[in-house]
């Protein structure tokens, strides 16, 4: 295993440019910020939009069935350029690289570097070794060697940031390949998480999203044989985020219903900067299918959590993930899912047609459904959720909303003369700036005037416009960076540490 050298400098005197192409979940997006930070620390420069980069890095996903085709199709498009320019380099990392390993080079022999989810810090060294030796480098670690958050990061946004609280997952959902690619759950110490959150807030970041494959299981790896697990660790972490000066919004994703406890609801309701939004995967409304998925909760428990969240936070926007067409799903099972969706009144849902992934238990189950059956059910689910989303959004018309202005959220903003932002509950709002010089990263208050299933519109005059340091940074093109220099969490209960950021954990 090659150790990371953050100070490695690319061979030759010319500055080399890079591009990172990201597929998959928020964890991958955040890992790509780490890859960018590593490359820039090593002397590379991000390629300008629309230009060819000297180094192209693919950070891949393996969750969906078409992930392989998408990657290898994109790699084939780069093959002629790689053949014409022997100094160009291509690297493949992430979950698909962890899964396929040496197979990447067999399918795409023009690739220079293959690295996994557990050793993203090795990328600069591997690129230089491949360039110097003119031999492709494959390095896949089978266990986490350093927590990704110890690596330098160049953030994509000046106003919103991802913060990992854990990596890996201890669940055994039969449809999911993530545990085999990301490994068992490893948690960061609360003080380390808060140090990173504080560092971001000090640079003007207004919003952080706490990330984990099973975020509300946070603290499980602190337990040992002598002390029980502290199931209140995540709620305590949320409350501690409320003490970080300058931090206006806290979100988290994704919790698991089986781990969801009432103290988290209380922390959400009582911590002023925790946003009134919850993304909690349902996957299926059928108890029989949930058992087959090894999801350790049932539909009524799930709905009970939602009821308690709404009792404590009446205007909370709740979103979810749903899989249609899991092996053996009957029409009655699917009807149960539709019933839960109707009762839950999700603000929106990420819906997926079941994707058979080699290496998962579900891939070997009998009664795999025909694609046309899955597609027909999927369409019915979409139609139901679209109706509910529209009704829920129409209920927002006339409501005053505070928006964190965003960049790139509204594809039609130029033609409509609107800008876009996210309300505190996570809803996307396209608003009229009314001639004011509003910037991404600023905060505005306005009134919702119209609704569609996937967004709101606010064409009323702005009630308030607050210029922020995040807006200043975005306007100036300044990148937010973090390199808190914190080590891997050790196994067992963390030792007592001096409180440096006002955390009582």
PDB file of N, CA and C in Angstrom, residues 47 165 239 261 281 334 339 445 451 464:
ATOM      1  N   UNK A  47      -9.016  22.345 -14.869  1.00  0.00           N
ATOM      2  CA  UNK A  47      -9.156  22.757 -16.260  1.00  0.00           C
ATOM      3  C   UNK A  47     -10.354  23.685 -16.413  1.00  0.00           C
ATOM      4  N   UNK A 165     -19.832  12.376   8.592  1.00  0.00           N
ATOM      5  CA  UNK A 165     -19.746  11.975   9.998  1.00  0.00           C
ATOM      6  C   UNK A 165     -19.363  10.505  10.115  1.00  0.00           C
ATOM      7  N   UNK A 239     -27.340  18.939  18.081  1.00  0.00           N
ATOM      8  CA  UNK A 239     -27.428  20.060  19.022  1.00  0.00           C
ATOM      9  C   UNK A 239     -26.106  20.836  19.075  1.00  0.00           C
ATOM     10  N   UNK A 261     -34.591   7.709  16.280  1.00  0.00           N
ATOM     11  CA  UNK A 261     -35.048   7.803  17.660  1.00  0.00           C
ATOM     12  C   UNK A 261     -35.669   9.169  17.933  1.00  0.00           C
ATOM     13  N   UNK A 281     -35.352   7.119   3.639  1.00  0.00           N
ATOM     14  CA  UNK A 281     -35.732   6.112   2.649  1.00  0.00           C
ATOM     15  C   UNK A 281     -36.815   5.164   3.160  1.00  0.00           C
ATOM     16  N   UNK A 334     -47.166  -3.952  -4.243  1.00  0.00           N
ATOM     17  CA  UNK A 334     -47.037  -2.625  -4.842  1.00  0.00           C
ATOM     18  C   UNK A 334     -48.167  -1.713  -4.380  1.00  0.00           C
ATOM     19  N   UNK A 339     -50.175   2.893  -1.010  1.00  0.00           N
ATOM     20  CA  UNK A 339     -50.946   3.328   0.161  1.00  0.00           C
ATOM     21  C   UNK A 339     -50.064   4.115   1.126  1.00  0.00           C
ATOM     22  N   UNK A 445     -35.593  36.907   1.369  1.00  0.00           N
ATOM     23  CA  UNK A 445     -36.907  36.519   1.861  1.00  0.00           C
ATOM     24  C   UNK A 445     -37.928  37.005   0.841  1.00  0.00           C
ATOM     25  N   UNK A 451     -46.884  27.262  -7.897  1.00  0.00           N
ATOM     26  CA  UNK A 451     -46.285  25.964  -7.576  1.00  0.00           C
ATOM     27  C   UNK A 451     -46.337  25.029  -8.763  1.00  0.00           C
ATOM     28  N   UNK A 464     -36.734  40.936   1.725  1.00  0.00           N
ATOM     29  CA  UNK A 464     -35.425  41.167   2.350  1.00  0.00           C
ATOM     30  C   UNK A 464     -34.341  40.598   1.457  1.00  0.00           C
TER      31      UNK A 464
END
